[in-house]
Amino acid sequence: MLVMGILNVTPDSFADGGKYLDSTHAIARGIEMISEGVNVIDVGGESTRPGAERVSVEQEQIRTLPVIKALVGKGAVISIDTMSADTAKKAVEAGASIVNDVSGGKADPDMFAVIAALNCKYVLMHWRGHSKDMNSLAVYGDVVLDVIDELKEQIEKAIAAGIKRENLILDPGLGFSKDVKHNWEILDRLHELQALGYPILIGASRKRFLGGDNPDKREEATIDITRSLVGKDIWGVRVHSVKPHREVIDAHV
């Protein structure tokens, strides 16, 4: 199971907003992640926390591209966390090899065509709407079956646009248009998502459904989730702190 380290080059991300907005600090953190055994560093220039304001594509690229170039130069495998097709294209040109799109192709109508042309790995996440609207969209019949159906719809569109099946990675989108009960039910029934036949990325790190008001105090619960996923053929976990998750995974190899 891979460890994808979160590197938010933003002022307003929920758990680490502002810590790595300066590119020098972001690059230093990325180098630290490499030393801790990270497999992929996920660089993002726009917060997707509930209620977050959108940023311009230009601002997103100013924040992320120099960091990507520097960390690729240090030997890191990079994913770009973006909903913008133009940012995805420029990030891959800068050396990123994975595009992590929390909108699953819904936010930018050009995304699937760009990913097909780039022929890179693509994380397609379950998503129903932007940060300002996501909480009102957390209405399901059976959350797992509904998420699967909505992912299938986007998978079909992605493949029709020319994205190769082997380049797709799925993310059920914990915390995105889902309440506490929904998130735990998805985690309990991951085998149903895995039956779709694609690698699965889980992003539970420090999210509100883990309890408490302080994101930093949710780290132990995040580690517990990683521990619970070891041996279940999950592709990767997306986390803020690399070292403890690497240790938990390696301890079970």
mmCIF file of C-alpha atoms in Angstrom:
data_model
loop_
_atom_site.group_PDB
_atom_site.id
_atom_site.type_symbol
_atom_site.label_atom_id
_atom_site.label_comp_id
_atom_site.label_asym_id
_atom_site.label_seq_id
_atom_site.Cartn_x
_atom_site.Cartn_y
_atom_site.Cartn_z
ATOM 1 C CA MET A 1 0.000 0.000 0.000
ATOM 2 C CA LEU A 2 1.417 3.337 -1.085
ATOM 3 C CA VAL A 3 1.700 6.436 1.071
ATOM 4 C CA MET A 4 0.620 9.593 -0.736
ATOM 5 C CA GLY A 5 1.832 12.606 1.226
ATOM 6 C CA ILE A 6 -0.312 15.739 1.177
ATOM 7 C CA LEU A 7 1.500 18.976 0.348
ATOM 8 C CA ASN A 8 -0.961 21.853 0.315
ATOM 9 C CA VAL A 9 0.584 25.024 -1.097
ATOM 10 C CA THR A 10 -2.403 27.029 0.141
ATOM 11 C CA PRO A 11 -3.329 29.549 2.852
ATOM 12 C CA ASP A 12 -6.663 27.937 3.756
ATOM 13 C CA SER A 13 -6.527 24.128 3.732
ATOM 14 C CA PHE A 14 -8.287 22.738 6.805
ATOM 15 C CA ALA A 15 -5.381 20.910 8.447
ATOM 16 C CA ASP A 16 -2.228 22.694 7.285
ATOM 17 C CA GLY A 17 -3.362 25.919 5.606
ATOM 18 C CA GLY A 18 -0.523 28.436 5.345
ATOM 19 C CA LYS A 19 2.243 26.137 6.633
ATOM 20 C CA TYR A 20 3.612 25.514 3.147
ATOM 21 C CA LEU A 21 2.252 28.451 1.145
ATOM 22 C CA ASP A 22 5.816 29.710 0.720
ATOM 23 C CA SER A 23 7.415 27.544 -1.959
ATOM 24 C CA THR A 24 10.680 27.283 0.006
ATOM 25 C CA HIS A 25 8.804 25.759 2.946
ATOM 26 C CA ALA A 26 6.804 23.504 0.622
ATOM 27 C CA ILE A 27 9.922 22.178 -1.088
ATOM 28 C CA ALA A 28 11.606 21.581 2.278
ATOM 29 C CA ARG A 29 8.558 19.639 3.471
ATOM 30 C CA GLY A 30 8.584 17.590 0.255
ATOM 31 C CA ILE A 31 12.246 16.698 0.759
ATOM 32 C CA GLU A 32 11.407 15.681 4.337
ATOM 33 C CA MET A 33 8.608 13.440 3.022
ATOM 34 C CA ILE A 34 11.075 11.742 0.677
ATOM 35 C CA SER A 35 13.344 10.980 3.643
ATOM 36 C CA GLU A 36 10.337 9.520 5.506
ATOM 37 C CA GLY A 37 9.582 7.037 2.725
ATOM 38 C CA VAL A 38 6.743 8.699 0.845
ATOM 39 C CA ASN A 39 5.716 7.009 -2.411
ATOM 40 C CA VAL A 40 3.875 9.932 -4.003
ATOM 41 C CA ILE A 41 3.734 13.607 -3.040
ATOM 42 C CA ASP A 42 0.349 15.175 -3.809
ATOM 43 C CA VAL A 43 0.845 18.894 -4.483
ATOM 44 C CA GLY A 44 -2.257 21.086 -4.349
ATOM 45 C CA GLY A 45 -2.749 24.803 -4.856
ATOM 46 C CA GLU A 46 -6.463 25.102 -4.081
ATOM 47 C CA SER A 47 -8.215 24.157 -0.856
ATOM 48 C CA THR A 48 -11.222 21.867 -1.212
ATOM 49 C CA ARG A 49 -12.311 22.020 2.442
ATOM 50 C CA PRO A 50 -16.059 22.664 2.969
ATOM 51 C CA GLY A 51 -16.832 26.316 2.301
ATOM 52 C CA ALA A 52 -13.489 27.095 0.639
ATOM 53 C CA GLU A 53 -13.317 29.842 -1.992
ATOM 54 C CA ARG A 54 -12.132 28.965 -5.493
ATOM 55 C CA VAL A 55 -8.794 30.351 -6.699
ATOM 56 C CA SER A 56 -7.831 31.290 -10.230
ATOM 57 C CA VAL A 57 -6.022 28.789 -12.421
ATOM 58 C CA GLU A 58 -3.166 31.266 -12.697
ATOM 59 C CA GLN A 59 -2.796 31.474 -8.904
ATOM 60 C CA GLU A 60 -3.007 27.704 -8.573
ATOM 61 C CA GLN A 61 -0.167 27.283 -11.067
ATOM 62 C CA ILE A 62 2.006 29.970 -9.462
ATOM 63 C CA ARG A 63 1.723 28.057 -6.202
ATOM 64 C CA THR A 64 2.279 24.532 -7.477
ATOM 65 C CA LEU A 65 4.487 24.402 -10.573
ATOM 66 C CA PRO A 66 7.768 25.595 -8.986
ATOM 67 C CA VAL A 67 7.289 23.100 -6.145
ATOM 68 C CA ILE A 68 6.610 20.258 -8.571
ATOM 69 C CA LYS A 69 9.689 21.044 -10.648
ATOM 70 C CA ALA A 70 11.924 21.235 -7.574
ATOM 71 C CA LEU A 71 10.681 17.971 -6.050
ATOM 72 C CA VAL A 72 10.838 16.065 -9.331
ATOM 73 C CA GLY A 73 14.449 17.202 -9.442
ATOM 74 C CA LYS A 74 14.904 15.513 -6.059
ATOM 75 C CA GLY A 75 13.552 12.231 -7.439
ATOM 76 C CA ALA A 76 10.005 12.438 -6.066
ATOM 77 C CA VAL A 77 6.963 10.929 -7.746
ATOM 78 C CA ILE A 78 4.433 13.776 -7.919
ATOM 79 C CA SER A 79 0.690 13.982 -8.282
ATOM 80 C CA ILE A 80 -1.078 17.271 -8.898
ATOM 81 C CA ASP A 81 -4.231 17.816 -6.867
ATOM 82 C CA THR A 82 -6.340 19.886 -9.249
ATOM 83 C CA MET A 83 -9.758 20.218 -10.857
ATOM 84 C CA SER A 84 -8.319 22.255 -13.747
ATOM 85 C CA ALA A 85 -7.380 20.586 -17.023
ATOM 86 C CA ASP A 86 -4.904 23.360 -17.821
ATOM 87 C CA THR A 87 -3.171 22.980 -14.456
ATOM 88 C CA ALA A 88 -3.124 19.200 -14.920
ATOM 89 C CA LYS A 89 -1.444 19.596 -18.311
ATOM 90 C CA LYS A 90 1.173 22.058 -17.078
ATOM 91 C CA ALA A 91 1.884 20.010 -13.956
ATOM 92 C CA VAL A 92 2.536 16.864 -15.997
ATOM 93 C CA GLU A 93 4.742 18.886 -18.330
ATOM 94 C CA ALA A 94 6.614 20.006 -15.186
ATOM 95 C CA GLY A 95 7.176 16.380 -14.167
ATOM 96 C CA ALA A 96 4.063 15.194 -12.319
ATOM 97 C CA SER A 97 2.996 11.675 -13.291
ATOM 98 C CA ILE A 98 -0.435 11.483 -11.613
ATOM 99 C CA VAL A 99 -3.428 13.832 -11.743
ATOM 100 C CA ASN A 100 -5.592 13.721 -8.621
ATOM 101 C CA ASP A 101 -8.934 15.298 -9.551
ATOM 102 C CA VAL A 102 -11.324 15.541 -6.592
ATOM 103 C CA SER A 103 -14.154 16.408 -8.971
ATOM 104 C CA GLY A 104 -13.774 13.184 -10.942
ATOM 105 C CA GLY A 105 -13.911 15.091 -14.213
ATOM 106 C CA LYS A 106 -17.039 17.074 -13.367
ATOM 107 C CA ALA A 107 -15.498 20.494 -12.654
ATOM 108 C CA ASP A 108 -13.714 20.995 -15.971
ATOM 109 C CA PRO A 109 -15.256 19.667 -19.200
ATOM 110 C CA ASP A 110 -11.800 19.465 -20.798
ATOM 111 C CA MET A 111 -10.264 17.255 -18.099
ATOM 112 C CA PHE A 112 -10.907 13.812 -19.584
ATOM 113 C CA ALA A 113 -9.617 14.769 -23.044
ATOM 114 C CA VAL A 114 -6.477 16.275 -21.531
ATOM 115 C CA ILE A 115 -5.814 13.205 -19.367
ATOM 116 C CA ALA A 116 -6.307 10.941 -22.386
ATOM 117 C CA ALA A 117 -3.749 12.965 -24.349
ATOM 118 C CA LEU A 118 -1.279 13.009 -21.435
ATOM 119 C CA ASN A 119 -1.655 9.234 -20.932
ATOM 120 C CA CYS A 120 -0.924 9.602 -17.205
ATOM 121 C CA LYS A 121 -2.411 8.020 -14.087
ATOM 122 C CA TYR A 122 -5.668 9.684 -13.054
ATOM 123 C CA VAL A 123 -7.365 9.600 -9.659
ATOM 124 C CA LEU A 124 -11.098 9.870 -10.278
ATOM 125 C CA MET A 125 -12.864 10.809 -7.038
ATOM 126 C CA HIS A 126 -16.559 10.670 -6.191
ATOM 127 C CA TRP A 127 -17.801 14.270 -6.103
ATOM 128 C CA ARG A 128 -21.151 16.018 -6.242
ATOM 129 C CA GLY A 129 -20.306 19.704 -6.073
ATOM 130 C CA HIS A 130 -17.898 22.445 -5.054
ATOM 131 C CA SER A 131 -16.927 23.147 -1.470
ATOM 132 C CA LYS A 132 -19.623 25.775 -0.897
ATOM 133 C CA ASP A 133 -22.370 23.299 -1.818
ATOM 134 C CA MET A 134 -21.040 19.916 -0.739
ATOM 135 C CA ASN A 135 -22.721 19.622 2.660
ATOM 136 C CA SER A 136 -26.207 20.149 1.216
ATOM 137 C CA LEU A 137 -25.577 17.353 -1.301
ATOM 138 C CA ALA A 138 -24.990 14.621 1.297
ATOM 139 C CA VAL A 139 -28.276 12.828 0.583
ATOM 140 C CA TYR A 140 -28.226 9.147 -0.399
ATOM 141 C CA GLY A 141 -30.415 6.074 -0.548
ATOM 142 C CA ASP A 142 -27.612 3.581 0.014
ATOM 143 C CA VAL A 143 -24.410 5.618 0.124
ATOM 144 C CA VAL A 144 -22.116 2.846 -1.136
ATOM 145 C CA LEU A 145 -24.355 1.797 -4.011
ATOM 146 C CA ASP A 146 -24.981 5.439 -4.956
ATOM 147 C CA VAL A 147 -21.258 6.246 -4.897
ATOM 148 C CA ILE A 148 -20.544 3.171 -7.036
ATOM 149 C CA ASP A 149 -23.220 4.140 -9.582
ATOM 150 C CA GLU A 150 -21.937 7.709 -9.812
ATOM 151 C CA LEU A 151 -18.336 6.553 -10.148
ATOM 152 C CA LYS A 152 -19.370 4.127 -12.898
ATOM 153 C CA GLU A 153 -20.951 6.990 -14.830
ATOM 154 C CA GLN A 154 -17.724 9.004 -14.707
ATOM 155 C CA ILE A 155 -15.598 5.959 -15.526
ATOM 156 C CA GLU A 156 -17.645 5.371 -18.670
ATOM 157 C CA LYS A 157 -17.198 9.002 -19.717
ATOM 158 C CA ALA A 158 -13.471 8.849 -19.009
ATOM 159 C CA ILE A 159 -12.976 5.713 -21.082
ATOM 160 C CA ALA A 160 -15.139 7.112 -23.892
ATOM 161 C CA ALA A 161 -12.838 10.168 -23.921
ATOM 162 C CA GLY A 162 -9.828 7.890 -24.456
ATOM 163 C CA ILE A 163 -8.476 7.411 -20.924
ATOM 164 C CA LYS A 164 -7.017 3.923 -20.573
ATOM 165 C CA ARG A 165 -8.586 1.687 -17.931
ATOM 166 C CA GLU A 166 -5.172 0.881 -16.517
ATOM 167 C CA ASN A 167 -4.581 4.583 -15.832
ATOM 168 C CA LEU A 168 -7.638 4.958 -13.577
ATOM 169 C CA ILE A 169 -7.517 5.012 -9.775
ATOM 170 C CA LEU A 170 -10.746 5.493 -7.809
ATOM 171 C CA ASP A 171 -11.312 7.507 -4.631
ATOM 172 C CA PRO A 172 -14.699 7.273 -2.849
ATOM 173 C CA GLY A 173 -14.328 10.872 -1.665
ATOM 174 C CA LEU A 174 -14.567 10.601 2.113
ATOM 175 C CA GLY A 175 -15.817 13.892 3.531
ATOM 176 C CA PHE A 176 -17.015 15.216 0.190
ATOM 177 C CA SER A 177 -20.823 15.515 0.263
ATOM 178 C CA LYS A 178 -20.913 12.822 2.946
ATOM 179 C CA ASP A 179 -21.813 12.929 6.618
ATOM 180 C CA VAL A 180 -20.152 10.976 9.434
ATOM 181 C CA LYS A 181 -22.299 7.869 8.971
ATOM 182 C CA HIS A 182 -21.727 7.860 5.201
ATOM 183 C CA ASN A 183 -17.934 7.949 5.600
ATOM 184 C CA TRP A 184 -17.815 5.041 8.048
ATOM 185 C CA GLU A 185 -20.189 2.982 5.934
ATOM 186 C CA ILE A 186 -17.944 3.438 2.895
ATOM 187 C CA LEU A 187 -14.917 2.330 4.913
ATOM 188 C CA ASP A 188 -16.815 -0.721 6.165
ATOM 189 C CA ARG A 189 -17.841 -1.730 2.637
ATOM 190 C CA LEU A 190 -14.729 -0.993 0.596
ATOM 191 C CA HIS A 191 -14.856 -4.487 -0.890
ATOM 192 C CA GLU A 192 -17.916 -3.394 -2.874
ATOM 193 C CA LEU A 193 -15.955 -0.518 -4.413
ATOM 194 C CA GLN A 194 -13.017 -2.826 -5.072
ATOM 195 C CA ALA A 195 -15.333 -5.114 -7.035
ATOM 196 C CA LEU A 196 -15.293 -2.448 -9.783
ATOM 197 C CA GLY A 197 -11.777 -3.704 -10.529
ATOM 198 C CA TYR A 198 -9.777 -0.489 -10.130
ATOM 199 C CA PRO A 199 -7.093 0.542 -7.633
ATOM 200 C CA ILE A 200 -8.552 2.442 -4.657
ATOM 201 C CA LEU A 201 -7.111 5.523 -2.933
ATOM 202 C CA ILE A 202 -8.403 6.408 0.541
ATOM 203 C CA GLY A 203 -8.192 9.987 1.821
ATOM 204 C CA ALA A 204 -9.374 10.036 5.431
ATOM 205 C CA SER A 205 -6.526 12.071 6.881
ATOM 206 C CA ARG A 206 -7.576 14.300 9.791
ATOM 207 C CA LYS A 207 -11.074 14.773 8.393
ATOM 208 C CA ARG A 208 -13.954 15.988 10.533
ATOM 209 C CA PHE A 209 -15.758 12.641 10.698
ATOM 210 C CA LEU A 210 -12.883 11.322 12.826
ATOM 211 C CA GLY A 211 -14.068 13.577 15.670
ATOM 212 C CA GLY A 212 -12.946 16.641 17.601
ATOM 213 C CA ASP A 213 -12.428 20.254 16.557
ATOM 214 C CA ASN A 214 -8.646 20.158 16.122
ATOM 215 C CA PRO A 215 -7.467 18.415 12.919
ATOM 216 C CA ASP A 216 -4.065 17.648 14.463
ATOM 217 C CA LYS A 217 -5.748 15.604 17.184
ATOM 218 C CA ARG A 218 -7.314 13.346 14.539
ATOM 219 C CA GLU A 219 -3.944 11.928 13.523
ATOM 220 C CA GLU A 220 -4.171 8.854 15.766
ATOM 221 C CA ALA A 221 -7.578 8.013 14.289
ATOM 222 C CA THR A 222 -6.104 8.446 10.813
ATOM 223 C CA ILE A 223 -3.284 6.039 11.653
ATOM 224 C CA ASP A 224 -5.882 3.550 12.930
ATOM 225 C CA ILE A 225 -7.645 3.701 9.563
ATOM 226 C CA THR A 226 -4.382 3.058 7.722
ATOM 227 C CA ARG A 227 -3.723 0.105 10.036
ATOM 228 C CA SER A 228 -7.185 -1.283 9.283
ATOM 229 C CA LEU A 229 -6.529 -1.099 5.530
ATOM 230 C CA VAL A 230 -3.230 -3.005 5.539
ATOM 231 C CA GLY A 231 -3.630 -6.303 3.723
ATOM 232 C CA LYS A 232 -6.910 -5.323 2.053
ATOM 233 C CA ASP A 233 -5.382 -4.644 -1.377
ATOM 234 C CA ILE A 234 -5.890 -0.878 -1.183
ATOM 235 C CA TRP A 235 -3.680 1.026 -3.646
ATOM 236 C CA GLY A 236 -2.815 3.882 -1.301
ATOM 237 C CA VAL A 237 -3.635 6.217 1.561
ATOM 238 C CA ARG A 238 -3.469 10.002 1.221
ATOM 239 C CA VAL A 239 -2.128 11.423 4.500
ATOM 240 C CA HIS A 240 -0.658 14.550 6.082
ATOM 241 C CA SER A 241 2.064 12.837 8.144
ATOM 242 C CA VAL A 242 4.091 10.326 6.179
ATOM 243 C CA LYS A 243 6.345 8.632 8.725
ATOM 244 C CA PRO A 244 3.804 6.993 11.096
ATOM 245 C CA HIS A 245 1.767 5.628 8.190
ATOM 246 C CA ARG A 246 4.867 4.258 6.484
ATOM 247 C CA GLU A 247 5.814 2.554 9.750
ATOM 248 C CA VAL A 248 2.365 1.016 10.233
ATOM 249 C CA ILE A 249 2.339 -0.356 6.691
ATOM 250 C CA ASP A 250 5.914 -1.648 6.833
ATOM 251 C CA ALA A 251 5.261 -3.354 10.176
ATOM 252 C CA HIS A 252 2.678 -5.594 8.491
ATOM 253 C CA VAL A 253 4.677 -6.509 5.396
#
